PDB file of C-alpha atoms and ligand atoms in Angstrom:
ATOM      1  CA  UNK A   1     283.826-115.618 -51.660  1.00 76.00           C
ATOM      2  CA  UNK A   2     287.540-115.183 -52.313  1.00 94.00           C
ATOM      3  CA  UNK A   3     289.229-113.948 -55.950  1.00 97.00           C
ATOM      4  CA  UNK A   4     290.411-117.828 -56.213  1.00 97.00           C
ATOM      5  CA  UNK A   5     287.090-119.397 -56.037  1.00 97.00           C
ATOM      6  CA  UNK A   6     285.442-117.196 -57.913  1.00 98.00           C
ATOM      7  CA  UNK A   7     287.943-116.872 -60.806  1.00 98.00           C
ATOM      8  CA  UNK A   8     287.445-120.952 -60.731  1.00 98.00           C
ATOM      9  CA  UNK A   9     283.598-120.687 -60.961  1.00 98.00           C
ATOM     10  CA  UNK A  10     283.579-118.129 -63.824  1.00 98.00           C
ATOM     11  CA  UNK A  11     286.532-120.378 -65.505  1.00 98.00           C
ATOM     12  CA  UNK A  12     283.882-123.377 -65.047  1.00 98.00           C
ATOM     13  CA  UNK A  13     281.057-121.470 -66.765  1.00 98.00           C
ATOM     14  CA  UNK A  14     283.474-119.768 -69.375  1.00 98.00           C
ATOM     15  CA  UNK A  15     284.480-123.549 -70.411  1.00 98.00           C
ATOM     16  CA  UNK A  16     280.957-124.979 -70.000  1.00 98.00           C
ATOM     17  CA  UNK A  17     279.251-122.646 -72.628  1.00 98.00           C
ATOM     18  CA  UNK A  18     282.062-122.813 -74.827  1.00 98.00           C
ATOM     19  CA  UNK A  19     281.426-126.990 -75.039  1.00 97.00           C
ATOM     20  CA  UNK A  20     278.051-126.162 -75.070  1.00 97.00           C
ATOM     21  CA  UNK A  21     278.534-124.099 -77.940  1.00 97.00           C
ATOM     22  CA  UNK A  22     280.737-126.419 -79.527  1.00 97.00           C
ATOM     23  CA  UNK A  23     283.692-124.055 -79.394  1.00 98.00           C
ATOM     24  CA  UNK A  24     287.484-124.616 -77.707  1.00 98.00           C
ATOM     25  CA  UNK A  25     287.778-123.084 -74.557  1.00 98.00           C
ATOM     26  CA  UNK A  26     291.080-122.678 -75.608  1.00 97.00           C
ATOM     27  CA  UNK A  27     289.845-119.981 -78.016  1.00 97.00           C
ATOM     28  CA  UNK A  28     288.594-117.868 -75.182  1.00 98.00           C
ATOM     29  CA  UNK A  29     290.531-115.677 -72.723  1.00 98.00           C
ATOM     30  CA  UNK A  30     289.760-114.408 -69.573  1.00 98.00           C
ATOM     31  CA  UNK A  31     290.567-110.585 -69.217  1.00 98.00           C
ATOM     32  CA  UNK A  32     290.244-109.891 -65.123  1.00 98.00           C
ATOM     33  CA  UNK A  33     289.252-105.966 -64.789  1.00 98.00           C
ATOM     34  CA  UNK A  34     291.062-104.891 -62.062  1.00 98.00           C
ATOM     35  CA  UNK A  35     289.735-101.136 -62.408  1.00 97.00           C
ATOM     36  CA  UNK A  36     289.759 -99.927 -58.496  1.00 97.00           C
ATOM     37  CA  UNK A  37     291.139-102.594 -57.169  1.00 97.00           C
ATOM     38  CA  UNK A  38     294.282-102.550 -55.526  1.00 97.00           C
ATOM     39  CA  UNK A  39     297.670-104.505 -56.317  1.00 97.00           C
ATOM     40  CA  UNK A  40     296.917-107.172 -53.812  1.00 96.00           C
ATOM     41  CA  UNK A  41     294.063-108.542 -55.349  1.00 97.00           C
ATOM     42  CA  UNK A  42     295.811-108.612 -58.732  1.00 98.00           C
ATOM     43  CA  UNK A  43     298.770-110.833 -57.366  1.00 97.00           C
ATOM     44  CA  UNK A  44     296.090-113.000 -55.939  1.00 97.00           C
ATOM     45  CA  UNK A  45     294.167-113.565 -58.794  1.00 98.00           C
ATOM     46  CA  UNK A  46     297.621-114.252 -60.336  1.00 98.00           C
ATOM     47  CA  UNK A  47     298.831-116.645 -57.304  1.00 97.00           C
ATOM     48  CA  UNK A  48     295.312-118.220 -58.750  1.00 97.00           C
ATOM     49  CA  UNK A  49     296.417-118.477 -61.973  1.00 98.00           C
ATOM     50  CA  UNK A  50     295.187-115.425 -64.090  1.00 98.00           C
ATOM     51  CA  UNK A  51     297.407-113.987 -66.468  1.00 98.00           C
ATOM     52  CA  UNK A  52     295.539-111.423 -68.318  1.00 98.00           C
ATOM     53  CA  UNK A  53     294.322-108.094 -66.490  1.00 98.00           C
ATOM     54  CA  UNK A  54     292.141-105.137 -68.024  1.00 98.00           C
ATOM     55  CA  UNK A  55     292.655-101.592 -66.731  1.00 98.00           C
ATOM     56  CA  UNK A  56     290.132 -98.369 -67.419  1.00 97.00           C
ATOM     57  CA  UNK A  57     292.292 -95.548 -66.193  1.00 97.00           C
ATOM     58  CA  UNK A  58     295.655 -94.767 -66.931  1.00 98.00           C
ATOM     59  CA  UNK A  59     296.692 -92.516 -63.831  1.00 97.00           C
ATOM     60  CA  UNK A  60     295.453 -96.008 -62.140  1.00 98.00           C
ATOM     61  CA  UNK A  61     297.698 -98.702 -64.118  1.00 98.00           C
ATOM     62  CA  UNK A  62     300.741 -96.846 -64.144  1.00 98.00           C
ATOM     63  CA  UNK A  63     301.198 -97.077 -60.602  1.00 97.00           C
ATOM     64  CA  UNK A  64     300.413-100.503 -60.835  1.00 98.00           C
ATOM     65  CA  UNK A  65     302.769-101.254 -63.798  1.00 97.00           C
ATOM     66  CA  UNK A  66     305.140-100.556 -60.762  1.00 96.00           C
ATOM     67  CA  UNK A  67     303.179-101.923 -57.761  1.00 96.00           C
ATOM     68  CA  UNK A  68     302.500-105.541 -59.335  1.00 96.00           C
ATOM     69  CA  UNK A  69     305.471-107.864 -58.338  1.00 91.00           C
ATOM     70  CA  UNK A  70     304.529-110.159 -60.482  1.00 94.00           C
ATOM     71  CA  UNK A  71     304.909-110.408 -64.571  1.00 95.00           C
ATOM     72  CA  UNK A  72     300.583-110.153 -65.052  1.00 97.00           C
ATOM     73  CA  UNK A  73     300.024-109.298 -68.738  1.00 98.00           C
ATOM     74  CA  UNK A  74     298.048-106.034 -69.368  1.00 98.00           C
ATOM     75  CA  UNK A  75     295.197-104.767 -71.359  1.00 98.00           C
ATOM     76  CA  UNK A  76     293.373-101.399 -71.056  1.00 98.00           C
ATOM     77  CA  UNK A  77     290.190-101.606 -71.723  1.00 98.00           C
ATOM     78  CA  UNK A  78     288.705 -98.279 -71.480  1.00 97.00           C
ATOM     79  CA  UNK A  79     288.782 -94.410 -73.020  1.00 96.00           C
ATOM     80  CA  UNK A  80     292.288 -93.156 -73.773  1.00 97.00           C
ATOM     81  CA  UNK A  81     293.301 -90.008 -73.740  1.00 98.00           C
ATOM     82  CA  UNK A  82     296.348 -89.704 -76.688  1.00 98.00           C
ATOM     83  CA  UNK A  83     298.554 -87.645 -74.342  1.00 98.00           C
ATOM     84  CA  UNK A  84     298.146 -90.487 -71.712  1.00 98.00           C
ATOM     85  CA  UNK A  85     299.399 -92.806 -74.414  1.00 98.00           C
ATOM     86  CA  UNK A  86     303.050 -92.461 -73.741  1.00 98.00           C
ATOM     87  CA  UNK A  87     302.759 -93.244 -69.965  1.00 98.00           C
ATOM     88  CA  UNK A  88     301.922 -96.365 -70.869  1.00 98.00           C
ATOM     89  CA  UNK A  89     303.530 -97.350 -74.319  1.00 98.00           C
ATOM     90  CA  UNK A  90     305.691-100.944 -74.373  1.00 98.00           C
ATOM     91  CA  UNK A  91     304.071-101.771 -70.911  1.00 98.00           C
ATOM     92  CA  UNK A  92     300.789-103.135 -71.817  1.00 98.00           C
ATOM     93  CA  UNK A  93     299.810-106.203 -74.810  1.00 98.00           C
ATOM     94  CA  UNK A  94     296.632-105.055 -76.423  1.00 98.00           C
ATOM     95  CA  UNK A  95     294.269-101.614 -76.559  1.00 98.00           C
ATOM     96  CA  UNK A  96     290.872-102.545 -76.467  1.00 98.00           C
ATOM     97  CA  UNK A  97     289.304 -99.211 -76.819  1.00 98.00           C
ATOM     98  CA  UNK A  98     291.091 -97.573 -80.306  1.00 98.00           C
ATOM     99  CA  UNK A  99     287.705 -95.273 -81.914  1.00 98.00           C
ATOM    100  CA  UNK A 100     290.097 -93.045 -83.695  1.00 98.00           C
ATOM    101  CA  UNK A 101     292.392 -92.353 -85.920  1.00 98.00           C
ATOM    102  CA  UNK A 102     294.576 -89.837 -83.905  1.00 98.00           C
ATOM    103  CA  UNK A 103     294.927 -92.194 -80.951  1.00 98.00           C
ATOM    104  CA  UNK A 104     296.227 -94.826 -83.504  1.00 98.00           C
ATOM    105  CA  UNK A 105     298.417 -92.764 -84.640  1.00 98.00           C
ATOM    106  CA  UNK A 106     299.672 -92.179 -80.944  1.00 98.00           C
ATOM    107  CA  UNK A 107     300.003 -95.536 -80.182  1.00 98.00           C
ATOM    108  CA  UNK A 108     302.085 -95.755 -83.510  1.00 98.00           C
ATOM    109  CA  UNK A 109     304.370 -93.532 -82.786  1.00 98.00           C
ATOM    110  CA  UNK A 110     305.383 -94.032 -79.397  1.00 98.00           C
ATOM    111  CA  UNK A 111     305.598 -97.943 -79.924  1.00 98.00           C
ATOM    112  CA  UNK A 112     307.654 -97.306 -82.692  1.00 98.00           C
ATOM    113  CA  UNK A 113     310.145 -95.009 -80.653  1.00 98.00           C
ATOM    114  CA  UNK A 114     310.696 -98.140 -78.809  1.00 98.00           C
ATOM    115  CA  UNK A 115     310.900-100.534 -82.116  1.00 98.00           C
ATOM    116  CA  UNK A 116     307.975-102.577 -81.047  1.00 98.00           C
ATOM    117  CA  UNK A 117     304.528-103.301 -81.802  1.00 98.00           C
ATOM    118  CA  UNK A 118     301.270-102.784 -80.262  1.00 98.00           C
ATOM    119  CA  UNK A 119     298.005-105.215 -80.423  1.00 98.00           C
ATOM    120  CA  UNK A 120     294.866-103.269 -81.197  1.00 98.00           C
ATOM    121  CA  UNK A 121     291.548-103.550 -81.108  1.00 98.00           C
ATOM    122  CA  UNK A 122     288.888-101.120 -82.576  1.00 98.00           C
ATOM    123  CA  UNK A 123     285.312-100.112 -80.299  1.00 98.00           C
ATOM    124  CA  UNK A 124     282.598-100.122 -82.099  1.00 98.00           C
ATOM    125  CA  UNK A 125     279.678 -98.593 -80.593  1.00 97.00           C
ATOM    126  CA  UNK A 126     277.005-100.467 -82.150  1.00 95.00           C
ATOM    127  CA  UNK A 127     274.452 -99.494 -80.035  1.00 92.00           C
ATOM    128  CA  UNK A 128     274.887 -95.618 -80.869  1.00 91.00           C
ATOM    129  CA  UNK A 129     274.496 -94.247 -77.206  1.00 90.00           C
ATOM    130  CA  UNK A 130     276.086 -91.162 -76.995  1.00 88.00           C
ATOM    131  CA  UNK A 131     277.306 -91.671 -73.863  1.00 87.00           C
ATOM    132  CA  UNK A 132     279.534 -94.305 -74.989  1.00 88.00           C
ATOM    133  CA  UNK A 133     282.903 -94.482 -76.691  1.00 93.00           C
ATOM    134  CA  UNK A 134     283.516 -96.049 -80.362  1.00 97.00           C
ATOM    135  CA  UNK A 135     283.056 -95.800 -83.960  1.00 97.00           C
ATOM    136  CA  UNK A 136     280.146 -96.204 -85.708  1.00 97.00           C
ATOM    137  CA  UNK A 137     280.332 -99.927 -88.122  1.00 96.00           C
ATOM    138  CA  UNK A 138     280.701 -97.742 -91.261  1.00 96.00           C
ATOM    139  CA  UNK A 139     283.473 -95.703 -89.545  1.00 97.00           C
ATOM    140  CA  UNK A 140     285.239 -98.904 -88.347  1.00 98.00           C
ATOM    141  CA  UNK A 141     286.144-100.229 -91.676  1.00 98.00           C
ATOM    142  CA  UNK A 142     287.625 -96.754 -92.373  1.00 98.00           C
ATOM    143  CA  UNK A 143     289.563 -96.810 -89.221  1.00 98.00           C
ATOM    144  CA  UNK A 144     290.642-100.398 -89.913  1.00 98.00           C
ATOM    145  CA  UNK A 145     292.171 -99.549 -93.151  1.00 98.00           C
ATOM    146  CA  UNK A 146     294.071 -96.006 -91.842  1.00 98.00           C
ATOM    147  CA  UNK A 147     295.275 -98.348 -88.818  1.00 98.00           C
ATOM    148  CA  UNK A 148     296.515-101.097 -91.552  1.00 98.00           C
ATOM    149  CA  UNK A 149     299.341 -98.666 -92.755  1.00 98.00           C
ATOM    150  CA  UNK A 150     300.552 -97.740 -89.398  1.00 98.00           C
ATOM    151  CA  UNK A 151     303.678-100.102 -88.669  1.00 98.00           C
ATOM    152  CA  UNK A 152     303.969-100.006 -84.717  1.00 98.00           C
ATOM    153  CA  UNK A 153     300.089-101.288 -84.316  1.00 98.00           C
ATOM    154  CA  UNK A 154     298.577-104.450 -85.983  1.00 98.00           C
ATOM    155  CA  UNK A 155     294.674-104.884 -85.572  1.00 98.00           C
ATOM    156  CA  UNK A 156     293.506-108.189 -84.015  1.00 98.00           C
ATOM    157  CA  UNK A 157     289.859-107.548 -84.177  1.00 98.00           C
ATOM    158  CA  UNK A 158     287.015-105.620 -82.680  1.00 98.00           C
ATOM    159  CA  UNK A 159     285.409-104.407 -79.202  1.00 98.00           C
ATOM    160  CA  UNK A 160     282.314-103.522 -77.926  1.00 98.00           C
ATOM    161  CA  UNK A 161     280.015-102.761 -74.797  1.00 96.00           C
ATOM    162  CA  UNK A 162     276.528-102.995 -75.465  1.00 95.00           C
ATOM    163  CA  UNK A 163     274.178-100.921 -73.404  1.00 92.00           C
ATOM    164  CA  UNK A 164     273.280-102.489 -69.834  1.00 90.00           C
ATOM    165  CA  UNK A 165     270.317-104.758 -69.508  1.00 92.00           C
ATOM    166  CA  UNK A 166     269.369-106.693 -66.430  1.00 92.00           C
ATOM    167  CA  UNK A 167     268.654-109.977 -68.473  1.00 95.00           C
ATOM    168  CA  UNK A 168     271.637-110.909 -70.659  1.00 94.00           C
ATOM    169  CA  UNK A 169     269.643-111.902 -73.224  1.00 96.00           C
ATOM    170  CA  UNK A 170     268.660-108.413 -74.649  1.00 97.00           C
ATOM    171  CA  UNK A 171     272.829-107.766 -75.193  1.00 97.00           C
ATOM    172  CA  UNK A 172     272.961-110.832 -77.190  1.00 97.00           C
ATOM    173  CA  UNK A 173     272.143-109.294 -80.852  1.00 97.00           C
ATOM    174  CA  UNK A 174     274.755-106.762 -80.072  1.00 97.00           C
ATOM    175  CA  UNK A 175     277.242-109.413 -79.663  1.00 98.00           C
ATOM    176  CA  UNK A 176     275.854-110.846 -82.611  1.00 98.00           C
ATOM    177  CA  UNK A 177     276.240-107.711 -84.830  1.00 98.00           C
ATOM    178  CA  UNK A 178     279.980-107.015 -83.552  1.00 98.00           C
ATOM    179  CA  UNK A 179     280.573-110.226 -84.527  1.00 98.00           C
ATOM    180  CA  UNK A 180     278.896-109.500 -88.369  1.00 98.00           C
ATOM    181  CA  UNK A 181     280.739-106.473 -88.622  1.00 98.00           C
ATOM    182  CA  UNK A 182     284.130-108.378 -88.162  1.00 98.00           C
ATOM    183  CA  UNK A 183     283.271-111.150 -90.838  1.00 98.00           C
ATOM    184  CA  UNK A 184     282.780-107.992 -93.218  1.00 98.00           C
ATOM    185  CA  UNK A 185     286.565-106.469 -92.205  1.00 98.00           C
ATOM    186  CA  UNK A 186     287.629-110.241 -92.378  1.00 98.00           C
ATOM    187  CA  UNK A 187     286.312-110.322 -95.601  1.00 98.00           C
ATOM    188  CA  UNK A 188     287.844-107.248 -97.236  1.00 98.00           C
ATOM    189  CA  UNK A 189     291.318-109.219 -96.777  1.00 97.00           C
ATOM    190  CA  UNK A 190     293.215-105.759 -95.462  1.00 98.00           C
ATOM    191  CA  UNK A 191     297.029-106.370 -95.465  1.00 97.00           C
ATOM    192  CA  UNK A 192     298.598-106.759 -91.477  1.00 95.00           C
ATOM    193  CA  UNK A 193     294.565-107.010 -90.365  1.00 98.00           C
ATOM    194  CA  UNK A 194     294.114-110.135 -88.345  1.00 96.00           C
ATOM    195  CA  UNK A 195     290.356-109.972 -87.295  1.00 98.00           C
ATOM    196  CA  UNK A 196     290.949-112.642 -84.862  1.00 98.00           C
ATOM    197  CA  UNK A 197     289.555-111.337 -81.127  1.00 98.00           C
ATOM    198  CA  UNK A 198     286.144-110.089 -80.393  1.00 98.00           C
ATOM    199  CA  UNK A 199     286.296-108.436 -76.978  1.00 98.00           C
ATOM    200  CA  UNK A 200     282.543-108.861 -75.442  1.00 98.00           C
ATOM    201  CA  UNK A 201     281.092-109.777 -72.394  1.00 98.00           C
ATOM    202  CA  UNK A 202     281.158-108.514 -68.979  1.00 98.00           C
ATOM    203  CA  UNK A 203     279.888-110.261 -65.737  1.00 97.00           C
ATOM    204  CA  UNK A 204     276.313-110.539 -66.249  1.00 96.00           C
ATOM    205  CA  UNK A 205     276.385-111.296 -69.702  1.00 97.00           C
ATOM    206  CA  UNK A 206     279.445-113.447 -70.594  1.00 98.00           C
ATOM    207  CA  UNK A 207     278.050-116.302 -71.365  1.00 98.00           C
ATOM    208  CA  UNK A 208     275.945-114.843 -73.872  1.00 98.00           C
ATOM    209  CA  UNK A 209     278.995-113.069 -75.364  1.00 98.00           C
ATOM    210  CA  UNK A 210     281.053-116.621 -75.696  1.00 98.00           C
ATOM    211  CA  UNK A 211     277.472-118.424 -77.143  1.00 98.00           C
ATOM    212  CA  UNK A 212     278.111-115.308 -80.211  1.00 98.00           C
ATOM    213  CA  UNK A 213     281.841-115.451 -80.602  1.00 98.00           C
ATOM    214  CA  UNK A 214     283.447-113.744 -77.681  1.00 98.00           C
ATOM    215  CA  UNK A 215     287.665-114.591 -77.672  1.00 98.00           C
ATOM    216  CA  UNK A 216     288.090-112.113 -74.630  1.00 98.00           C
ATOM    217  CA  UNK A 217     285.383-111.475 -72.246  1.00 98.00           C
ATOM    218  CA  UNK A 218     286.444-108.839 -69.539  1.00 98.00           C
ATOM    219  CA  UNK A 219     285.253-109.572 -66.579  1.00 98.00           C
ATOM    220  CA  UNK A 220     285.364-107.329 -63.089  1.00 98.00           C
ATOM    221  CA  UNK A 221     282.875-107.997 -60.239  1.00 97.00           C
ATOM    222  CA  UNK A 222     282.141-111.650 -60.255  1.00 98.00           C
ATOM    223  CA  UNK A 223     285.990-111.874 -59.869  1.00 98.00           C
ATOM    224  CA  UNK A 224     286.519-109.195 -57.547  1.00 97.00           C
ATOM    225  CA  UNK A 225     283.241-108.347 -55.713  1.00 95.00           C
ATOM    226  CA  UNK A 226     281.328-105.178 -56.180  1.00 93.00           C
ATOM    227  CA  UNK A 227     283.568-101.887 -56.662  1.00 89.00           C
TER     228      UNK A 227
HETATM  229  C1  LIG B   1     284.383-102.225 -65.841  1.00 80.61           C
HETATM  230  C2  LIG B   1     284.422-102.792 -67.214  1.00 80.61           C
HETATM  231  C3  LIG B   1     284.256-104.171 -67.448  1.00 80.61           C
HETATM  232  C4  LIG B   1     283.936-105.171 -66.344  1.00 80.61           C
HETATM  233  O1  LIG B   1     282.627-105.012 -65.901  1.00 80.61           O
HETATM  234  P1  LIG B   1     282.011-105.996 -64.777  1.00 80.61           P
HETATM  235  O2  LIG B   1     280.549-105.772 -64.903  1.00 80.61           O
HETATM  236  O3  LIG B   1     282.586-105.530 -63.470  1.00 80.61           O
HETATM  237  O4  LIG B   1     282.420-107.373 -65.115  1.00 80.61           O
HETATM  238  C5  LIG B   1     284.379-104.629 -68.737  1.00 80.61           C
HETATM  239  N1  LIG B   1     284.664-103.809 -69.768  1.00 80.61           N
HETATM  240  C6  LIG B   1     284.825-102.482 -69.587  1.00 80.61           C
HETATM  241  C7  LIG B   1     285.134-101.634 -70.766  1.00 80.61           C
HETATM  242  C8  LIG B   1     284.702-101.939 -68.318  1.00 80.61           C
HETATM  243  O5  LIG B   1     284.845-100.621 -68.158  1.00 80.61           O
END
């Protein structure tokens, strides 16, 4: 299967649970992960018509902030280092992973040295697996608020990547609980907090993800084939 055909099948399914679910596909956005793959396969996707691209690894996307002819907007998606930070600041729209306060503050400060601002979103780690990155839900509304004062970032909502199950179902009350945790933020009314995004879903359980709010679902191998 090429990158075109199956970026239009997963753009079929993306729109058919969101009717189903009586949402707006419009509300939903496709974030390609493009972890491993090379610069080719991005333009294609992009020659395809996808916009939005999600990188894990900064010593990876920098060479591609370079490599890329073509204007692709960029995400990263996974664990950041705060002295990678600066390799990458005013080059990419929105930071998925943010799980603590000293990274914030990072990303603050080296957006600000270039007068701009930074779209954020905080992990959560609802699951509690220690092998994964994130805040706890109590420590999220404290990170939310210490975020709020920082100038150069403005939180747009919340992240997560539930453990992995074969059968999509068994993610689905982790979706659900990301999503309760963000109606509590919402709630709380937190000057410059917008808790607009919930980043969930991957490519086996996507559809799930949209079904329980989902407004970016990052999605790697059913675009781009097994890495
Ligand atoms: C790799 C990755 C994805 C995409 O996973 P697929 O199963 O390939 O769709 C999504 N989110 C994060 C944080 C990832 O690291």
């Amino acid at each position: 299967m090429s990158i075109s055909s199956n970026l239009a099948r997963i753009i079929q399914r993306i729109n058919s649970t969101a009717e189903k679910s009586g949402r707006d596909p419009a509300t939903i956005r496709l974030v390609a992960v493009s972890k491993t793959r090379p610069a080719t396969d991005i333009s294609a996707a992009f020659q395809a018509g996808q916009t939005v691209f999600g990188e894990n690894y900064i010593q990876e996307l920098v060479p591609k902030l370079a490599e890329v002819p073509v204007p692709v907007e960029w995400h990263v998606i996974g664990h950041l280092q705060s002295n990678k930070v600066k390799f990458i600041a005013g080059q990419v729209a929105m930071i998925h992973s943010v799980d603590r306060i000293s990274l914030a503050t990072e990303i603050d400060r080296q957006w600000g040295k270039l007068n701009k601002v930074c779209d954020i979103l905080i992990q959560v780690n609802i699951s509690g697996e220690s092998t994964k990155s994130g805040t706890t839900e109590v420590g999220a509304i404290q990170l939310v608020r210490e975020c709020a004062l920082l100038p150069h970032i403005r939180v747009r909502g919340l992240m997560t990547m539930p453990p992995f199950f074969d059968d999509p179902e068994a993610a689905r009350p982790f979706f659900a609980e990301l999503r309760r945790l963000s109606e509590t933020v919402a709630a709380l009314n937190i000057a410059g907090v917008d808790m607009v995004e919930l980043s969930m879903g991957m490519s086996g359980d996507f559809e799930a993800a949209i079904e329980e709010g989902a407004t970016l679902v990052r999605i790697g191998t059913a675009i781009f084939g097994n890495r």
